[in-house]
Amino acid sequence: MKTQIGLGVLSIPSAFDTLGLMPGVLCLVAIAIINCWCSYMVGSFKLNHREVYGIDDAAGLMFGPVGREVLGAGFILYLTFVAASGILGISIALNAISTHGACTAIFVAVAAIGVFCLAIIRTLSRVTVIAWGGLACILIAILIVTIGVGVEDRPYAAPPGPWVSDYQIVNNPSFADGISAICTLIFAYGGVPFFFPIIAEMRDPRHYTKSLVACQTVVTVIYVTIGIVVYYYCGSYVASPALGSAGRLIKQIAYGISLPGLLASATICTHLASKHFFVRMLRGSKHLVANTLVHWGTWIGCVLGVAVVAYIIASAIPNFDSLISFIGALLGTLQSFQPSGCMWLYDNWSRGREQRSHKWALGVCWNIFVVVCGTFLMVAGTYGSVVGIIDSFRTNGGSGVWSCADNSNSV
């Protein structure tokens, strides 16, 4: 669950606001089903090819060295962008807790420094402890807001006076807005590539499918419940991240509780991206495992480099919704949909050609659909996200980049 529930859940009510309640739920469930299949294929492919330990290994097996490099680079970019969204989320939390007590650009820098200091912990097992604590914090915070919006008489951003929720059963967004909202939901299920190391570490990999179905069911129930309740009570005044949707006090409490979770998400992604560069740079050298000056200098340099890039992204794309949607569109699909469809085709294509069956033909059609669907969402979603980012810059007059303006809607 810690690979799935994170920053993505905070943007689900906002996606429902764009799509409408019914289309939002239907899109969420459809993405959950496709994502569950993609995650299942990760386990199946791993069991068929024991030498595969990550998405880059799978790509190398299917597409050769070029495929390994492309998917590997995509995975590192994915981690770095998620780290950036975590840094941006931390800056929003600090603004909300302090009621915009300092320049937002300072909060973004403080968040990046904090992430760097934690990500520099070299052992992944210690960082994993941070992940479990972060998951608990995110869940508690979003549940507080979910209860709070039902107890409060109006959402935090609603105008004074008599108020009734203006939620829409079916909304009518533009193509760019609609496809961006769908890609936001894809980001919420963006943990597929992280299932490779999970199944590799399982004592009995045969239990993977049962664990996966249980995990995805619980995650989807949580997502649907939070999305429906928060959007139903807040309507068009729902905030993104959703933690800002209730009253001022609840908003500050929720952000305070979620802060370790936001920090954990950014830390883990920074750590994993840095570890990838570190291993590649020192592979075959004694410095990879020895506590030498070269070892520590390389490690600190890798963490610093990833943290700086994540900081630049968080400062350059200061709109949380736009950043989440962009990640889901360009990188989330590329790490989930297309590779998983190709995995099934790689393992089953030649076998089916020798002995065709209706089951094989159905599998071919389904997995080609997954690949085509992922490609369409990647192209169209990236277009929609870029349009959203441009519109955001126009609305703010370009002042959002490295800005001191409050990004939490607290003042």
mmCIF file of N, CA and C in Angstrom, residues 33-102:
data_model
loop_
_atom_site.group_PDB
_atom_site.id
_atom_site.type_symbol
_atom_site.label_atom_id
_atom_site.label_comp_id
_atom_site.label_asym_id
_atom_site.label_seq_id
_atom_site.Cartn_x
_atom_site.Cartn_y
_atom_site.Cartn_z
ATOM 1 N N ILE A 33 -8.694 -0.915 -12.569
ATOM 2 C CA ILE A 33 -8.716 -2.242 -13.199
ATOM 3 C C ILE A 33 -7.504 -2.431 -14.111
ATOM 4 N N ILE A 34 -7.241 -1.435 -14.958
ATOM 5 C CA ILE A 34 -6.080 -1.532 -15.857
ATOM 6 C C ILE A 34 -4.792 -1.588 -15.051
ATOM 7 N N ASN A 35 -4.721 -0.758 -14.011
ATOM 8 C CA ASN A 35 -3.529 -0.721 -13.175
ATOM 9 C C ASN A 35 -3.311 -2.048 -12.453
ATOM 10 N N CYS A 36 -4.401 -2.661 -12.004
ATOM 11 C CA CYS A 36 -4.293 -3.961 -11.328
ATOM 12 C C CYS A 36 -3.743 -5.013 -12.293
ATOM 13 N N TRP A 37 -4.195 -4.969 -13.542
ATOM 14 C CA TRP A 37 -3.668 -5.892 -14.550
ATOM 15 C C TRP A 37 -2.180 -5.637 -14.787
ATOM 16 N N CYS A 38 -1.814 -4.366 -14.900
ATOM 17 C CA CYS A 38 -0.406 -4.015 -15.121
ATOM 18 C C CYS A 38 0.462 -4.518 -13.965
ATOM 19 N N SER A 39 -0.028 -4.350 -12.741
ATOM 20 C CA SER A 39 0.714 -4.813 -11.564
ATOM 21 C C SER A 39 0.803 -6.338 -11.544
ATOM 22 N N TYR A 40 -0.274 -7.001 -11.954
ATOM 23 C CA TYR A 40 -0.256 -8.468 -12.042
ATOM 24 C C TYR A 40 0.794 -8.935 -13.047
ATOM 25 N N MET A 41 0.889 -8.221 -14.176
ATOM 26 C CA MET A 41 1.854 -8.601 -15.202
ATOM 27 C C MET A 41 3.286 -8.428 -14.715
ATOM 28 N N VAL A 42 3.515 -7.458 -13.840
ATOM 29 C CA VAL A 42 4.847 -7.297 -13.251
ATOM 30 C C VAL A 42 5.237 -8.572 -12.507
ATOM 31 N N GLY A 43 4.301 -9.089 -11.685
ATOM 32 C CA GLY A 43 4.577 -10.315 -10.943
ATOM 33 C C GLY A 43 4.757 -11.515 -11.851
ATOM 34 N N SER A 44 3.899 -11.637 -12.853
ATOM 35 C CA SER A 44 3.984 -12.760 -13.790
ATOM 36 C C SER A 44 5.301 -12.730 -14.571
ATOM 37 N N PHE A 45 5.684 -11.544 -15.034
ATOM 38 C CA PHE A 45 6.916 -11.408 -15.816
ATOM 39 C C PHE A 45 8.135 -11.703 -14.949
ATOM 40 N N LYS A 46 8.088 -11.250 -13.708
ATOM 41 C CA LYS A 46 9.196 -11.500 -12.788
ATOM 42 C C LYS A 46 9.362 -12.994 -12.522
ATOM 43 N N LEU A 47 8.252 -13.714 -12.342
ATOM 44 C CA LEU A 47 8.326 -15.153 -12.094
ATOM 45 C C LEU A 47 8.830 -15.910 -13.317
ATOM 46 N N ASN A 48 8.526 -15.394 -14.505
ATOM 47 C CA ASN A 48 8.998 -16.032 -15.738
ATOM 48 C C ASN A 48 10.448 -15.700 -16.052
ATOM 49 N N HIS A 49 10.920 -14.574 -15.526
ATOM 50 C CA HIS A 49 12.287 -14.110 -15.810
ATOM 51 C C HIS A 49 12.912 -13.654 -14.492
ATOM 52 N N ARG A 50 13.485 -14.584 -13.767
ATOM 53 C CA ARG A 50 13.993 -14.314 -12.417
ATOM 54 C C ARG A 50 15.116 -13.283 -12.403
ATOM 55 N N GLU A 51 15.770 -13.090 -13.547
ATOM 56 C CA GLU A 51 16.889 -12.146 -13.596
ATOM 57 C C GLU A 51 16.436 -10.692 -13.636
ATOM 58 N N VAL A 52 15.138 -10.460 -13.767
ATOM 59 C CA VAL A 52 14.598 -9.100 -13.860
ATOM 60 C C VAL A 52 14.351 -8.547 -12.457
ATOM 61 N N TYR A 53 14.927 -7.378 -12.160
ATOM 62 C CA TYR A 53 14.763 -6.763 -10.844
ATOM 63 C C TYR A 53 14.145 -5.369 -10.903
ATOM 64 N N GLY A 54 13.929 -4.848 -12.102
ATOM 65 C CA GLY A 54 13.352 -3.510 -12.224
ATOM 66 C C GLY A 54 12.779 -3.300 -13.608
ATOM 67 N N ILE A 55 12.125 -2.163 -13.797
ATOM 68 C CA ILE A 55 11.503 -1.854 -15.086
ATOM 69 C C ILE A 55 12.552 -1.739 -16.186
ATOM 70 N N ASP A 56 13.765 -1.296 -15.830
ATOM 71 C CA ASP A 56 14.818 -1.184 -16.841
ATOM 72 C C ASP A 56 15.307 -2.565 -17.288
ATOM 73 N N ASP A 57 15.372 -3.522 -16.342
ATOM 74 C CA ASP A 57 15.752 -4.889 -16.713
ATOM 75 C C ASP A 57 14.715 -5.504 -17.650
ATOM 76 N N ALA A 58 13.434 -5.279 -17.335
ATOM 77 C CA ALA A 58 12.362 -5.809 -18.187
ATOM 78 C C ALA A 58 12.437 -5.209 -19.585
ATOM 79 N N ALA A 59 12.680 -3.902 -19.652
ATOM 80 C CA ALA A 59 12.791 -3.238 -20.953
ATOM 81 C C ALA A 59 13.999 -3.745 -21.724
ATOM 82 N N GLY A 60 15.105 -3.990 -21.023
ATOM 83 C CA GLY A 60 16.295 -4.519 -21.677
ATOM 84 C C GLY A 60 16.061 -5.894 -22.262
ATOM 85 N N LEU A 61 15.305 -6.726 -21.545
ATOM 86 C CA LEU A 61 15.000 -8.064 -22.037
ATOM 87 C C LEU A 61 14.110 -8.013 -23.273
ATOM 88 N N MET A 62 13.137 -7.095 -23.274
ATOM 89 C CA MET A 62 12.175 -7.020 -24.382
ATOM 90 C C MET A 62 12.701 -6.239 -25.575
ATOM 91 N N PHE A 63 13.414 -5.141 -25.302
ATOM 92 C CA PHE A 63 13.772 -4.209 -26.383
ATOM 93 C C PHE A 63 15.273 -4.000 -26.554
ATOM 94 N N GLY A 64 16.091 -4.691 -25.761
ATOM 95 C CA GLY A 64 17.524 -4.552 -25.901
ATOM 96 C C GLY A 64 18.085 -3.369 -25.125
ATOM 97 N N PRO A 65 19.373 -3.049 -25.347
ATOM 98 C CA PRO A 65 20.033 -1.974 -24.594
ATOM 99 C C PRO A 65 19.349 -0.615 -24.732
ATOM 100 N N VAL A 66 18.843 -0.306 -25.927
ATOM 101 C CA VAL A 66 18.172 0.985 -26.121
ATOM 102 C C VAL A 66 16.921 1.069 -25.250
ATOM 103 N N GLY A 67 16.133 -0.007 -25.241
ATOM 104 C CA GLY A 67 14.939 -0.034 -24.405
ATOM 105 C C GLY A 67 15.270 0.102 -22.937
ATOM 106 N N ARG A 68 16.345 -0.560 -22.505
ATOM 107 C CA ARG A 68 16.775 -0.448 -21.110
ATOM 108 C C ARG A 68 17.090 0.998 -20.746
ATOM 109 N N GLU A 69 17.822 1.680 -21.614
ATOM 110 C CA GLU A 69 18.207 3.055 -21.319
ATOM 111 C C GLU A 69 16.997 3.992 -21.323
ATOM 112 N N VAL A 70 16.093 3.809 -22.287
ATOM 113 C CA VAL A 70 14.923 4.695 -22.393
ATOM 114 C C VAL A 70 14.008 4.536 -21.183
ATOM 115 N N LEU A 71 13.645 3.283 -20.853
ATOM 116 C CA LEU A 71 12.756 3.052 -19.709
ATOM 117 C C LEU A 71 13.447 3.383 -18.396
ATOM 118 N N GLY A 72 14.764 3.117 -18.325
ATOM 119 C CA GLY A 72 15.513 3.468 -17.117
ATOM 120 C C GLY A 72 15.547 4.968 -16.898
ATOM 121 N N ALA A 73 15.794 5.719 -17.980
ATOM 122 C CA ALA A 73 15.788 7.183 -17.881
ATOM 123 C C ALA A 73 14.403 7.695 -17.516
ATOM 124 N N GLY A 74 13.360 7.065 -18.105
ATOM 125 C CA GLY A 74 11.995 7.454 -17.774
ATOM 126 C C GLY A 74 11.680 7.228 -16.313
ATOM 127 N N PHE A 75 12.180 6.125 -15.757
ATOM 128 C CA PHE A 75 11.944 5.822 -14.344
ATOM 129 C C PHE A 75 12.618 6.842 -13.440
ATOM 130 N N ILE A 76 13.838 7.232 -13.784
ATOM 131 C CA ILE A 76 14.549 8.231 -12.984
ATOM 132 C C ILE A 76 13.842 9.583 -13.062
ATOM 133 N N LEU A 77 13.398 9.950 -14.263
ATOM 134 C CA LEU A 77 12.632 11.193 -14.407
ATOM 135 C C LEU A 77 11.348 11.138 -13.592
ATOM 136 N N TYR A 78 10.701 9.988 -13.622
ATOM 137 C CA TYR A 78 9.465 9.793 -12.859
ATOM 138 C C TYR A 78 9.714 10.021 -11.370
ATOM 139 N N LEU A 79 10.744 9.394 -10.841
ATOM 140 C CA LEU A 79 11.088 9.562 -9.427
ATOM 141 C C LEU A 79 11.407 11.014 -9.102
ATOM 142 N N THR A 80 12.157 11.665 -9.977
ATOM 143 C CA THR A 80 12.558 13.054 -9.731
ATOM 144 C C THR A 80 11.358 13.987 -9.747
ATOM 145 N N PHE A 81 10.443 13.785 -10.687
ATOM 146 C CA PHE A 81 9.246 14.624 -10.751
ATOM 147 C C PHE A 81 8.330 14.383 -9.552
ATOM 148 N N VAL A 82 8.225 13.130 -9.108
ATOM 149 C CA VAL A 82 7.417 12.854 -7.912
ATOM 150 C C VAL A 82 8.049 13.518 -6.691
ATOM 151 N N ALA A 83 9.373 13.472 -6.612
ATOM 152 C CA ALA A 83 10.064 14.172 -5.528
ATOM 153 C C ALA A 83 9.767 15.668 -5.581
ATOM 154 N N ALA A 84 9.729 16.225 -6.794
ATOM 155 C CA ALA A 84 9.408 17.650 -6.955
ATOM 156 C C ALA A 84 7.997 17.953 -6.477
ATOM 157 N N SER A 85 7.040 17.065 -6.795
ATOM 158 C CA SER A 85 5.668 17.291 -6.334
ATOM 159 C C SER A 85 5.594 17.205 -4.818
ATOM 160 N N GLY A 86 6.419 16.334 -4.221
ATOM 161 C CA GLY A 86 6.476 16.269 -2.763
ATOM 162 C C GLY A 86 7.032 17.542 -2.155
ATOM 163 N N ILE A 87 8.077 18.084 -2.767
ATOM 164 C CA ILE A 87 8.655 19.347 -2.296
ATOM 165 C C ILE A 87 7.640 20.472 -2.410
ATOM 166 N N LEU A 88 6.911 20.507 -3.525
ATOM 167 C CA LEU A 88 5.863 21.519 -3.695
ATOM 168 C C LEU A 88 4.777 21.342 -2.641
ATOM 169 N N GLY A 89 4.388 20.083 -2.375
ATOM 170 C CA GLY A 89 3.382 19.820 -1.345
ATOM 171 C C GLY A 89 3.841 20.262 0.028
ATOM 172 N N ILE A 90 5.120 20.064 0.335
ATOM 173 C CA ILE A 90 5.662 20.507 1.627
ATOM 174 C C ILE A 90 5.586 22.021 1.745
ATOM 175 N N SER A 91 5.901 22.736 0.666
ATOM 176 C CA SER A 91 5.833 24.205 0.705
ATOM 177 C C SER A 91 4.398 24.678 0.931
ATOM 178 N N ILE A 92 3.423 23.980 0.325
ATOM 179 C CA ILE A 92 2.015 24.323 0.544
ATOM 180 C C ILE A 92 1.648 24.079 2.002
ATOM 181 N N ALA A 93 2.121 22.950 2.563
ATOM 182 C CA ALA A 93 1.839 22.631 3.962
ATOM 183 C C ALA A 93 2.429 23.680 4.900
ATOM 184 N N LEU A 94 3.669 24.078 4.658
ATOM 185 C CA LEU A 94 4.306 25.085 5.512
ATOM 186 C C LEU A 94 3.579 26.422 5.417
ATOM 187 N N ASN A 95 3.120 26.770 4.229
ATOM 188 C CA ASN A 95 2.336 27.995 4.066
ATOM 189 C C ASN A 95 1.029 27.914 4.836
ATOM 190 N N ALA A 96 0.361 26.756 4.765
ATOM 191 C CA ALA A 96 -0.925 26.598 5.444
ATOM 192 C C ALA A 96 -0.762 26.631 6.960
ATOM 193 N N ILE A 97 0.239 25.930 7.473
ATOM 194 C CA ILE A 97 0.452 25.862 8.917
ATOM 195 C C ILE A 97 0.810 27.227 9.490
ATOM 196 N N SER A 98 1.636 27.974 8.765
ATOM 197 C CA SER A 98 2.110 29.278 9.258
ATOM 198 C C SER A 98 1.253 30.439 8.791
ATOM 199 N N THR A 99 0.166 30.153 8.058
ATOM 200 C CA THR A 99 -0.665 31.192 7.432
ATOM 201 C C THR A 99 0.214 32.128 6.604
ATOM 202 N N HIS A 100 0.981 31.521 5.710
ATOM 203 C CA HIS A 100 1.909 32.229 4.818
ATOM 204 C C HIS A 100 2.877 33.084 5.634
ATOM 205 N N GLY A 101 3.598 32.384 6.517
ATOM 206 C CA GLY A 101 4.516 33.083 7.409
ATOM 207 C C GLY A 101 5.811 33.518 6.764
ATOM 208 N N ALA A 102 6.086 33.068 5.560
ATOM 209 C CA ALA A 102 7.314 33.464 4.861
ATOM 210 C C ALA A 102 7.090 33.348 3.358
#
